Coordinates of C-alpha atoms in Angstrom, one line a residue:
Chain A
X1 CA 7.1 24.0 22.3
X2 CA 8.1 25.8 19.0
X3 CA 5.9 28.2 18.5
X4 CA 6.2 31.2 16.6
X5 CA 5.7 33.7 19.6
X6 CA 8.5 31.9 21.2
X7 CA 10.7 30.9 18.8
X8 CA 14.4 30.5 19.2
X9 CA 15.6 33.8 17.4
X10 CA 12.9 36.2 18.8
X11 CA 15.1 37.9 22.1
X12 CA 17.7 39.3 19.1
X13 CA 18.4 40.0 15.5
X14 CA 20.9 40.8 13.2
X15 CA 21.5 44.8 12.6
X16 CA 20.6 44.7 9.1
X17 CA 17.0 42.5 9.8
X18 CA 16.4 45.3 12.5
X19 CA 16.6 47.7 10.5
X20 CA 13.6 46.2 8.1
X21 CA 11.8 44.7 10.9
X22 CA 11.7 48.6 11.9
X23 CA 10.2 49.5 9.0
X24 CA 7.1 47.0 9.3
X25 CA 3.7 48.4 10.8
X26 CA 2.2 45.6 12.8
X27 CA -0.3 43.4 11.9
X28 CA 0.4 43.7 8.6
X29 CA 1.4 40.8 5.5
X30 CA 5.0 39.9 5.2
X31 CA 6.6 38.1 2.9
X32 CA 10.2 37.5 3.2
X33 CA 11.5 36.2 0.2
X34 CA 14.8 34.1 1.1
X35 CA 13.9 34.2 4.1
X36 CA 16.7 31.4 5.9
X37 CA 15.6 29.8 8.5
X38 CA 13.0 32.9 9.4
X39 CA 14.8 34.7 11.8
X40 CA 13.3 37.7 10.6
X41 CA 9.7 36.6 10.5
X42 CA 9.5 34.8 13.9
X43 CA 10.7 37.8 15.1
X44 CA 8.4 40.6 13.7
X45 CA 5.6 37.3 14.6
X46 CA 6.6 37.8 18.0
X47 CA 7.0 42.0 18.0
X48 CA 4.6 42.8 15.7
X49 CA 1.9 40.1 15.3
X50 CA 2.6 40.2 11.5
X51 CA 0.9 37.7 9.0
X52 CA 3.7 36.7 7.6
X53 CA 4.8 33.7 5.1
X54 CA 8.2 33.4 3.5
X55 CA 10.3 31.4 0.7
X56 CA 13.4 30.0 1.0
X57 CA 15.4 27.7 -1.5
X58 CA 17.5 25.3 1.0
X59 CA 15.8 23.1 2.4
X60 CA 17.4 23.0 5.8
X61 CA 16.0 27.0 6.2
X62 CA 13.0 25.3 4.7
X63 CA 12.8 22.8 7.5
X64 CA 13.9 25.0 10.2
X65 CA 11.4 27.6 9.3
X66 CA 8.3 25.0 9.7
X67 CA 9.0 23.3 12.3
X68 CA 9.1 26.7 14.4
X69 CA 5.9 27.3 12.9
X70 CA 6.4 29.6 10.4
X71 CA 4.8 29.3 6.7
X72 CA 7.4 28.9 4.5
X73 CA 7.8 27.5 1.2
X74 CA 10.8 25.5 -0.9
X75 CA 11.3 28.0 -3.6
X76 CA 13.0 30.6 -5.3
X77 CA 12.8 34.5 -5.6
X78 CA 13.0 33.6 -10.0
X79 CA 9.9 31.0 -10.5
X80 CA 8.0 31.1 -7.0
X81 CA 6.9 35.3 -7.0
X82 CA 4.8 35.1 -10.4
X83 CA 2.2 33.3 -8.8
X84 CA 1.3 35.6 -5.7
X85 CA -1.8 38.0 -6.8
X86 CA -0.8 41.7 -7.3
X87 CA -1.0 43.7 -4.0
X88 CA -0.8 40.3 -1.6
X89 CA 0.9 41.8 0.8
X90 CA 2.0 45.3 3.1
X91 CA 5.2 44.4 3.6
X92 CA 7.6 42.0 0.2
X93 CA 11.3 41.8 1.8
X94 CA 13.8 40.7 -0.3
X95 CA 17.3 41.1 1.7
X96 CA 20.6 40.2 0.7
X97 CA 19.5 37.8 -1.9
X98 CA 18.3 40.1 -5.7
X99 CA 22.5 39.5 -6.7
X100 CA 21.7 35.7 -6.4
X101 CA 18.4 35.7 -8.9
X102 CA 18.6 34.7 -11.9
X103 CA 16.5 37.5 -14.2
X104 CA 17.2 40.3 -10.8
X105 CA 14.8 42.8 -12.7
X106 CA 11.7 40.8 -13.4
X107 CA 12.5 40.2 -9.8
X108 CA 12.1 43.6 -8.1
X109 CA 9.0 44.5 -10.8
X110 CA 7.2 40.8 -8.7
X111 CA 8.2 42.5 -5.6
X112 CA 6.5 45.6 -6.3
X113 CA 3.1 44.0 -8.1
X114 CA 2.6 41.2 -5.0
X115 CA 3.0 44.1 -2.4
X116 CA 2.4 47.9 -1.0
X117 CA 6.0 48.4 -0.6
X118 CA 9.1 46.5 -1.4
X119 CA 11.8 46.2 1.1
X120 CA 15.5 45.2 -1.2
X121 CA 18.8 45.3 0.3
X122 CA 21.8 44.4 -1.7
X123 CA 25.8 44.5 -1.6
X124 CA 27.2 47.5 -3.2
X125 CA 29.6 46.8 -5.8
X126 CA 30.8 50.0 -6.7
X127 CA 31.8 49.9 -2.6
X128 CA 35.6 51.9 -2.8
X129 CA 37.1 48.7 -1.0
X130 CA 35.6 46.7 -3.9
X131 CA 36.8 49.2 -6.7
X132 CA 40.3 49.7 -5.5
X133 CA 40.5 45.3 -5.4
X134 CA 39.7 45.0 -8.7
X135 CA 41.6 48.1 -9.6
X136 CA 44.9 47.3 -7.6
X137 CA 45.0 43.8 -6.8
X138 CA 43.6 42.9 -10.3
X139 CA 40.9 40.1 -8.6
X140 CA 37.6 39.5 -8.1
X141 CA 36.3 41.1 -4.6
X142 CA 36.7 39.4 -1.6
X143 CA 35.2 41.2 1.6
X144 CA 33.2 41.0 4.0
X145 CA 29.8 40.9 2.5
X146 CA 31.4 39.3 -0.4
X147 CA 32.7 36.8 1.4
X148 CA 32.8 33.9 -1.9
X149 CA 35.4 33.4 -4.3
X150 CA 34.8 33.6 -8.0
X151 CA 34.1 29.7 -8.7
X152 CA 31.9 29.0 -5.2
X153 CA 29.9 33.0 -5.3
X154 CA 26.0 32.5 -5.6
X155 CA 25.9 35.7 -6.6
X156 CA 25.5 35.9 -10.1
X157 CA 24.0 39.5 -10.9
X158 CA 26.1 42.3 -9.0
X159 CA 24.6 45.6 -9.3
X160 CA 26.2 49.3 -7.5
X161 CA 23.7 51.9 -5.8
X162 CA 23.7 53.8 -9.0
X163 CA 23.2 50.3 -11.3
X164 CA 20.1 50.0 -8.9
X165 CA 18.7 53.6 -9.1
X166 CA 18.6 53.6 -12.9
X167 CA 16.8 50.4 -12.9
X168 CA 13.7 51.2 -10.7
X169 CA 13.6 54.8 -12.6
X170 CA 13.4 52.8 -15.8
X171 CA 10.6 50.3 -14.4
X172 CA 8.9 53.0 -13.5
X173 CA 9.6 51.9 -9.6
X174 CA 9.2 54.6 -6.7
X175 CA 12.1 54.7 -4.2
X176 CA 10.3 56.2 -1.3
X177 CA 13.4 55.8 1.3
X178 CA 16.8 54.6 0.2
X179 CA 19.5 53.5 3.4
X180 CA 23.1 53.6 2.7
X181 CA 24.5 50.8 4.6
X182 CA 27.4 49.7 6.7
X183 CA 28.9 46.4 6.5
X184 CA 27.3 46.0 9.7
X185 CA 23.9 47.3 8.2
X186 CA 24.2 50.6 10.6
X187 CA 22.5 53.4 8.8
X188 CA 25.2 56.0 7.5
X189 CA 24.2 59.5 7.2
X190 CA 24.7 60.3 3.3
X191 CA 22.5 60.6 1.1
X192 CA 21.1 58.0 -0.2
X193 CA 21.1 58.3 -4.0
X194 CA 24.2 60.2 -4.4
X195 CA 27.9 59.6 -5.6
X196 CA 29.2 59.6 -1.8
X197 CA 26.7 57.2 -1.5
X198 CA 27.7 54.8 -4.3
X199 CA 30.9 55.3 -3.0
X200 CA 31.5 54.9 0.8
X201 CA 28.4 52.3 1.0
X202 CA 29.0 48.7 1.9
X203 CA 25.8 47.5 0.9
X204 CA 22.5 49.6 0.8
X205 CA 18.7 49.1 1.4
X206 CA 15.6 50.5 -0.9
X207 CA 11.8 50.5 0.1
X208 CA 10.3 50.9 -3.3
X209 CA 6.6 51.1 -4.3
X210 CA 5.2 50.0 -7.9
X211 CA 4.1 52.8 -10.4
X212 CA 0.4 54.1 -9.7
Chain B
X1 CA -1.4 2.1 0.9
X2 CA 0.3 1.0 4.1
X3 CA 3.8 -0.2 4.3
X4 CA 3.7 -3.0 6.7
X5 CA 3.4 -5.8 5.7
X6 CA -0.7 -8.1 7.1
X7 CA -0.8 -10.0 9.2
X8 CA -2.2 -14.0 9.2
X9 CA -5.3 -15.6 10.8
X10 CA -7.3 -12.4 9.3
X11 CA -10.8 -12.6 8.4
X12 CA -12.7 -10.4 6.2
X13 CA -15.0 -8.3 7.7
X14 CA -17.4 -9.5 10.0
X15 CA -20.3 -8.0 8.8
X16 CA -20.7 -10.0 5.5
X17 CA -22.8 -13.0 6.3
X18 CA -21.8 -15.2 3.3
X19 CA -18.4 -15.5 4.5
X20 CA -17.8 -17.7 7.6
X21 CA -16.1 -15.9 10.9
X22 CA -12.8 -16.6 11.1
X23 CA -10.5 -15.9 13.4
X24 CA -9.9 -12.0 14.7
X25 CA -7.8 -9.8 17.2
X26 CA -10.2 -9.8 20.0
X27 CA -13.1 -7.1 20.0
X28 CA -13.1 -4.4 16.9
X29 CA -12.9 -0.8 18.6
X30 CA -14.6 1.3 16.2
X31 CA -17.7 2.9 16.4
X32 CA -20.4 2.2 13.4
X33 CA -23.0 5.3 12.8
X34 CA -25.7 5.0 10.3
X35 CA -26.3 8.7 7.7
X36 CA -27.7 9.7 5.1
X37 CA -31.3 8.5 7.1
X38 CA -32.8 11.6 6.9
X39 CA -31.1 12.6 3.7
X40 CA -29.3 10.2 1.4
X41 CA -26.0 11.1 0.7
X42 CA -26.6 12.4 -3.5
X43 CA -23.2 11.2 -4.7
X44 CA -21.3 12.8 -8.2
X45 CA -22.4 10.2 -10.3
X46 CA -26.4 11.2 -10.1
X47 CA -27.3 8.1 -7.0
X48 CA -28.8 8.7 -4.3
X49 CA -27.0 6.8 -1.6
X50 CA -28.5 6.1 2.0
X51 CA -28.6 4.6 5.2
X52 CA -25.0 3.9 5.2
X53 CA -23.0 2.5 7.7
X54 CA -19.5 5.0 8.2
X55 CA -17.3 2.9 10.8
X56 CA -14.4 5.1 13.0
X57 CA -12.4 5.4 15.0
X58 CA -11.6 8.1 17.9
X59 CA -8.9 8.8 19.6
X60 CA -8.2 11.4 23.0
X61 CA -11.1 13.3 23.8
X62 CA -13.1 16.7 22.6
X63 CA -12.4 19.8 24.2
X64 CA -15.1 21.8 26.1
X65 CA -15.3 23.9 23.2
X66 CA -14.7 21.3 20.2
X67 CA -11.8 23.1 18.9
X68 CA -9.2 20.8 19.1
X69 CA -10.6 17.8 16.2
X70 CA -8.1 16.6 13.9
X71 CA -9.8 13.8 11.1
X72 CA -7.5 11.3 9.9
X73 CA -7.9 10.5 5.8
X74 CA -6.8 6.7 4.9
X75 CA -5.1 5.9 1.7
X76 CA -6.3 3.9 -0.8
X77 CA -6.3 0.1 1.8
X78 CA -5.7 1.5 4.9
X79 CA -8.5 2.0 7.1
X80 CA -10.2 3.6 10.6
X81 CA -7.5 2.0 12.6
X82 CA -5.2 4.6 12.9
X83 CA -3.4 4.2 16.2
X84 CA -4.5 1.5 17.7
X85 CA -2.3 -0.9 19.9
X86 CA -4.1 -4.6 17.8
X87 CA -5.9 -3.9 14.3
X88 CA -9.0 -6.4 15.0
X89 CA -8.3 -7.7 12.1
X90 CA -4.6 -7.9 11.2
X91 CA -3.6 -8.5 14.7
X92 CA -0.3 -5.3 13.8
X93 CA -0.2 -1.7 15.7
X94 CA -2.5 0.9 13.8
X95 CA -1.7 2.2 10.4
X96 CA -0.3 6.2 10.9
X97 CA 1.2 4.4 15.1
X98 CA 4.4 6.6 14.4
X99 CA 2.8 10.2 14.1
X100 CA -0.5 9.6 16.1
X101 CA -0.9 9.2 19.8
X102 CA 0.2 9.8 23.4
X103 CA 3.6 12.7 23.0
X104 CA 3.3 12.3 19.4
X105 CA 2.8 14.6 17.0
X106 CA -0.1 14.2 16.4
X107 CA -1.1 14.1 20.2
X108 CA -3.9 12.5 21.6
X109 CA -3.0 13.8 24.9
X110 CA -4.1 17.3 23.5
X111 CA -6.2 16.2 20.3
X112 CA -9.3 14.1 19.5
X113 CA -8.3 12.3 16.5
X114 CA -11.0 10.7 13.9
X115 CA -10.5 8.4 11.4
X116 CA -13.2 6.7 9.0
X117 CA -13.0 4.2 6.8
X118 CA -14.1 5.8 3.3
X119 CA -17.2 5.2 1.3
X120 CA -16.7 2.4 -0.7
X121 CA -14.2 0.7 1.5
X122 CA -14.5 -2.9 2.7
X123 CA -13.6 -2.3 6.9
X124 CA -17.3 -1.6 7.9
X125 CA -18.3 1.8 5.9
X126 CA -20.9 1.0 3.1
X127 CA -19.0 -0.5 0.3
X128 CA -19.6 -3.0 -2.4
X129 CA -19.2 -5.8 -0.2
X130 CA -22.2 -5.3 1.7
X131 CA -26.1 -6.1 1.8
X132 CA -27.8 -4.0 -0.8
X133 CA -31.0 -3.4 1.4
X134 CA -33.1 -3.3 -1.6
X135 CA -32.4 -6.2 -3.2
X136 CA -30.9 -8.7 0.3
X137 CA -28.0 -9.7 -1.6
X138 CA -24.2 -7.8 -1.5
X139 CA -24.2 -4.8 -4.2
X140 CA -21.0 -6.1 -5.9
X141 CA -20.9 -3.8 -9.0
X142 CA -24.8 -2.5 -8.3
X143 CA -22.2 -0.2 -5.7
X144 CA -22.1 3.2 -7.6
X145 CA -18.9 4.3 -8.6
X146 CA -17.8 7.3 -5.6
X147 CA -15.3 10.0 -5.8
X148 CA -13.2 11.5 -3.7
X149 CA -15.9 14.5 -3.0
X150 CA -18.1 11.5 -2.0
X151 CA -16.3 10.4 0.1
X152 CA -15.3 13.6 1.7
X153 CA -19.2 14.4 2.0
X154 CA -19.7 11.4 3.5
X155 CA -17.1 11.7 6.5
X156 CA -18.5 15.4 6.7
X157 CA -22.0 14.0 7.8
X158 CA -19.9 11.9 10.2
X159 CA -18.0 15.6 11.2
X160 CA -21.7 17.0 11.9
X161 CA -23.2 13.9 13.3
X162 CA -20.3 14.1 16.3
X163 CA -21.1 17.9 16.5
X164 CA -17.8 19.8 15.3
X165 CA -18.0 22.7 13.8
X166 CA -15.0 23.5 12.8
X167 CA -11.9 20.7 12.8
X168 CA -8.2 21.8 13.7
X169 CA -6.5 19.7 11.4
X170 CA -7.4 17.4 8.7
X171 CA -4.4 15.4 7.4
X172 CA -3.7 12.5 5.3
X173 CA -1.2 10.9 2.7
X174 CA -1.8 9.4 -0.8
X175 CA -5.7 9.4 -1.2
X176 CA -5.8 10.6 2.2
X177 CA -4.3 14.4 0.6
X178 CA -6.6 13.9 -2.0
X179 CA -9.6 14.3 0.7
X180 CA -7.8 16.4 2.4
X181 CA -7.3 18.8 -0.2
X182 CA -11.4 18.1 -1.2
X183 CA -11.8 19.3 2.4
X184 CA -10.4 22.5 2.0
X185 CA -11.9 23.7 -1.1
X186 CA -15.1 22.2 -0.5
X187 CA -15.6 23.2 3.5
X188 CA -12.9 26.2 3.6
X189 CA -14.8 27.5 6.6
X190 CA -14.8 24.1 8.7
X191 CA -11.3 23.7 8.5
X192 CA -8.7 25.4 10.6
X193 CA -5.2 23.6 8.6
X194 CA -4.6 21.0 6.2
X195 CA -1.7 19.0 5.6
X196 CA -1.6 17.1 2.8
X197 CA 1.5 14.7 2.4
X198 CA 2.6 13.1 -0.4
X199 CA -0.7 13.8 -2.8
X200 CA -2.0 15.9 -6.0
X201 CA -4.5 17.6 -6.7
X202 CA -5.2 15.1 -9.6
X203 CA -4.4 11.4 -10.5
X204 CA -1.7 11.8 -12.8
X205 CA -2.0 9.7 -16.5
X206 CA 0.7 7.2 -15.4
X207 CA -0.9 6.5 -12.2
X208 CA -4.4 5.5 -13.8
X209 CA -2.2 3.4 -16.0
X210 CA -0.4 1.7 -12.8
X211 CA -4.6 1.7 -11.4
X212 CA -5.5 -0.3 -14.2
X213 CA -3.1 -2.5 -14.4
X214 CA -4.5 -3.8 -11.1
X215 CA -8.1 -3.9 -12.4
X216 CA -7.5 -5.9 -15.1
X217 CA -5.9 -8.5 -12.7
X218 CA -8.7 -8.7 -10.2
X219 CA -11.1 -9.2 -13.6
X220 CA -9.4 -11.0 -15.4
X221 CA -8.9 -13.6 -12.5
X222 CA -12.0 -16.4 -13.2
X223 CA -13.5 -16.2 -9.7
X224 CA -14.1 -12.8 -9.8
X225 CA -17.1 -13.9 -11.6
X226 CA -17.8 -10.4 -13.4
X227 CA -17.8 -8.5 -10.2
X228 CA -21.0 -11.3 -8.2
X229 CA -18.2 -13.3 -6.5
X230 CA -19.8 -12.6 -3.1
X231 CA -23.0 -14.2 -4.3
X232 CA -21.2 -17.5 -6.4
X233 CA -19.1 -18.1 -3.8
X234 CA -15.4 -17.4 -5.2
X235 CA -12.8 -14.8 -3.8
X236 CA -10.7 -13.4 -6.9
X237 CA -8.2 -13.8 -4.5
X238 CA -5.2 -14.2 -7.2
X239 CA -6.4 -10.9 -9.1
X240 CA -6.6 -9.5 -6.2
X241 CA -2.9 -10.6 -5.1
X242 CA -1.5 -9.3 -8.4
X243 CA -3.2 -5.9 -8.2
X244 CA -1.3 -5.7 -4.8
X245 CA 2.1 -6.5 -5.9
X246 CA 1.8 -4.4 -9.0
X247 CA 0.7 -1.2 -7.0
X248 CA 3.1 -2.3 -4.4
X249 CA 6.4 -1.3 -6.6
X250 CA 4.9 1.9 -6.9
X251 CA 4.9 2.8 -3.2
X252 CA 8.6 1.3 -2.7
X253 CA 11.7 3.8 -4.7
X254 CA 14.7 1.4 -6.5
X255 CA 17.1 2.9 -4.5
X256 CA 14.6 1.0 -1.5
X257 CA 14.2 -1.9 -3.5
X258 CA 18.1 -2.4 -4.1
X259 CA 18.9 -1.9 -0.6
X260 CA 16.3 -4.3 0.8
X261 CA 17.0 -7.1 -1.2
X262 CA 19.2 -6.4 -4.4
X263 CA 19.8 -9.5 -6.1
X264 CA 19.5 -11.4 -3.1
X265 CA 18.3 -14.7 -3.5
X266 CA 15.4 -16.2 -1.0
X267 CA 16.9 -19.4 1.2
X268 CA 18.1 -20.9 -1.8
X269 CA 22.1 -21.0 -2.8
X270 CA 21.6 -20.1 -6.7
X271 CA 19.8 -19.9 -9.2
X272 CA 16.8 -22.1 -10.1
X273 CA 16.6 -22.2 -13.3
X274 CA 12.8 -22.5 -12.9
X275 CA 9.9 -19.9 -11.9
X276 CA 9.5 -20.0 -8.6
X277 CA 10.6 -17.2 -5.8
X278 CA 14.2 -17.0 -6.7
X279 CA 14.6 -13.8 -5.3
X280 CA 13.7 -12.0 -2.4
X281 CA 12.0 -9.4 -3.9
X282 CA 10.4 -11.7 -5.7
X283 CA 9.3 -13.4 -2.6
X284 CA 8.8 -10.3 -0.2
X285 CA 6.0 -9.0 -3.1
X286 CA 4.3 -12.8 -3.5
X287 CA 4.1 -12.4 0.7
X288 CA 2.5 -9.1 0.0
X289 CA 0.0 -9.8 -2.5
X290 CA -1.1 -13.2 -0.4
X291 CA -0.9 -11.4 2.7
X292 CA -3.7 -8.1 1.3
X293 CA -6.2 -10.6 0.2
X294 CA -7.0 -11.6 3.6
X295 CA -8.4 -7.9 4.7
X296 CA -9.2 -6.9 1.9
X297 CA -12.2 -6.7 -0.7
X298 CA -11.8 -6.8 -4.7
X299 CA -14.3 -4.9 -5.3
X300 CA -13.9 -2.3 -3.3
X301 CA -10.1 -2.5 -4.2
X302 CA -12.1 -1.5 -8.3
X303 CA -14.0 1.1 -6.5
X304 CA -11.7 2.6 -4.4
X305 CA -8.8 3.2 -7.3
X306 CA -11.0 4.6 -9.4
X307 CA -12.3 7.3 -7.0
X308 CA -8.7 8.4 -7.0
X309 CA -8.4 8.1 -11.4
X310 CA -11.6 10.2 -11.3
X311 CA -9.9 13.0 -8.6
X312 CA -8.8 16.4 -10.4
X313 CA -9.9 19.4 -8.3
X314 CA -8.9 21.6 -10.9
X315 CA -11.7 20.0 -13.1
X316 CA -13.9 20.8 -10.4
X317 CA -13.1 24.6 -10.6
X318 CA -13.6 25.4 -14.4
X319 CA -9.7 23.7 -14.5
X320 CA -8.2 26.7 -12.5
X321 CA -6.7 25.2 -9.5
X322 CA -6.1 28.2 -7.1
X323 CA -10.0 29.0 -8.0
X324 CA -10.1 25.6 -5.3
X325 CA -8.7 27.7 -3.3
X326 CA -10.1 31.2 -3.3
X327 CA -10.5 33.1 -0.7
X328 CA -9.3 30.7 1.5
X329 CA -8.2 31.3 5.9
X330 CA -6.9 27.3 6.2
X331 CA -3.3 27.3 7.0
X332 CA -1.5 24.6 4.8
X333 CA 1.3 22.1 5.1
X334 CA 2.4 21.2 2.5
X335 CA 4.7 18.0 2.1
X336 CA 6.2 15.7 -0.5
X337 CA 9.1 13.7 -0.4
X338 CA 12.8 13.5 -2.4
X339 CA 12.6 9.6 -3.9
X340 CA 8.9 9.4 -4.4
X341 CA 7.6 8.9 -8.0
X342 CA 3.9 7.8 -7.4
X343 CA 3.3 11.7 -6.3
X344 CA 6.4 13.6 -7.2
X345 CA 7.5 16.6 -5.6
X346 CA 6.2 18.8 -8.4
X347 CA 2.5 17.2 -7.8
X348 CA 2.7 19.2 -4.3
X349 CA 4.5 22.5 -6.2
X350 CA 1.8 22.5 -8.3
X351 CA -0.9 22.7 -5.1
X352 CA 1.6 25.4 -3.8
X353 CA 1.9 27.4 -6.4
X354 CA -1.7 27.6 -7.0
X355 CA -2.2 28.5 -3.1
X356 CA 0.1 30.9 -3.4
X357 CA -2.3 32.9 -6.8
X358 CA -4.7 33.5 -3.9
X359 CA -2.4 34.4 -1.2
X360 CA -3.2 31.2 0.7
X361 CA -1.1 30.9 3.9
X362 CA 0.9 28.0 3.0
X363 CA 4.0 26.2 4.1
X364 CA 6.1 23.5 1.8
X365 CA 8.7 21.4 2.3
X366 CA 10.1 18.4 0.1
X367 CA 11.3 15.5 3.0
X368 CA 14.6 14.1 1.8
X369 CA 14.3 10.7 1.3
X370 CA 14.9 7.0 -0.8
X371 CA 11.9 5.2 1.1
X372 CA 9.7 6.2 -1.5
X373 CA 5.5 7.3 -1.9
X374 CA 4.9 4.8 1.3
X375 CA 7.8 7.3 3.6
X376 CA 4.9 8.9 5.1
X377 CA 4.1 5.9 7.2
X378 CA 7.6 5.3 8.1
X379 CA 9.9 6.3 10.5
X380 CA 11.4 9.6 8.5
X381 CA 12.6 12.3 11.5
X382 CA 12.4 15.5 9.5
X383 CA 8.8 14.6 8.6
X384 CA 8.0 14.4 12.3
X385 CA 9.5 17.6 13.2
X386 CA 7.9 19.4 10.4
X387 CA 4.4 18.5 11.1
X388 CA 5.2 19.0 15.3
X389 CA 6.4 22.1 14.0
X390 CA 3.1 23.1 12.6
X391 CA 0.8 22.0 14.1
X392 CA 2.3 23.0 17.3
X393 CA 2.4 26.7 15.6
X394 CA -1.1 25.9 13.9
X395 CA -2.1 24.8 17.6
X396 CA -1.3 28.3 18.9
X397 CA -2.7 30.6 16.4
X398 CA -5.7 28.5 16.9
X399 CA -5.3 29.1 20.8
X400 CA -4.8 25.7 22.0
X401 CA -2.2 24.4 24.6

């Protein structure tokens, strides 16, 4: 049947999600914010026996997740994270969702509050193709990671690697790891928070901890 | 709160000696047990009740380690005939026949399903129409006011009687959802999974208002006789019928009413310029009212609506709903319906927020439906899919096959 141990997603997983999954210790408590149809949660339940929860905005994603036996609620990062008690989870994951939130700084602060480690990934708006597109074509960039046109994009708060590093510093959040990524989600061999990463990484993944 | 129109030739409960026996649809399959014998049930109102009778029904078989039991809690006018092919009083199928049975989301080939008539009810469990042993007469209004908590404590006695330590799942819709939440809050270690459907952690002002209209309709009927109609040989059918008609509107939605009836006329070519049921919707409501009175006791209606009005789970925990679930290990699945205006989605969301605040394991789905509150009783494929997923996922974790 549709139990999480035998879900549809468990044999293979998107490259960027695999990178996240590899960071998570077996048996830990995980909250996936913007979990889609539960791909990461199902994979983690299968391979790492995690105690997983999800929050997802789209009703179809929630329904698919719950149908496959996962614990997922309909909600969003802006309104629902504040409910959780501090330190409720070992890991909170926010994958490719930050740029679509209304108050991304509060979201990130809540992520680190409710977890031991927050794993956050987002498209880097300082990626060179984005920069050149704006400079030479003079239109809002549409790339492999930013696929929507300006009028129908859910992305309302774009940021760059540099912006994100500065915001974490301002909020007193420790960056434990930072990984620049290609469009496919493969890690790049670059100093993660440096200028070159800000130019060459199409997306970036950060592991954050709350200030102690 | 049933979506089904109800049967003809119904009888008042056969336990009532003051009424002549009428036709039934075969043998009553329900079981009965005397509870509160050695220790009376201490009610929230301060009265101790006992012994009392609880009528219940079971389906499927209890497994060897007693880990596959599911308790189904019924709504205001429901009963314990959840999945019977023939309800002994109405002749209809059980009220959750779509959800419960072999191969259905609540699969009676895998699970042992228990459902009992609530305390204060009129289908076999002790309620206001039954004989008070102290007086030899029906209780009427001398029956103590009961609460959702009292109903649940009575059910707990039944579950104990059945020697089940931990229920795999407690599930119910509407007032049934209130009982589910009460179960999870009161007996957290005895509930592995909980599924409140189309419910709330408290009854809203609007819902109390609707109930008050219904109660006033009953009490305005001269046949109600200040609640003592069983001793006067009368039956406040008109009042109860109006109460049911008003309530039934709240179980539907404007869209559902429009789709079902629109402004269509009932068996006539034009308006009659009178007060007959010109419109189909009027005729439908009158039918709902008139069939309801054949199977339900007016005083039970007063008592059970009161129990719902009094329900406020947060108030029982110092005004903090999440305190009701502190430390809960139970897996929750909260379900609402988009067009339900009696128990609208924000009520379910409040429960979800309270559960999140204690990092409880919770799923929450708002099912898209235009059928209003009664959607939980109807053929809603998404509801069945979500329920199946939640139950199977929980069963896998519980180690049930």
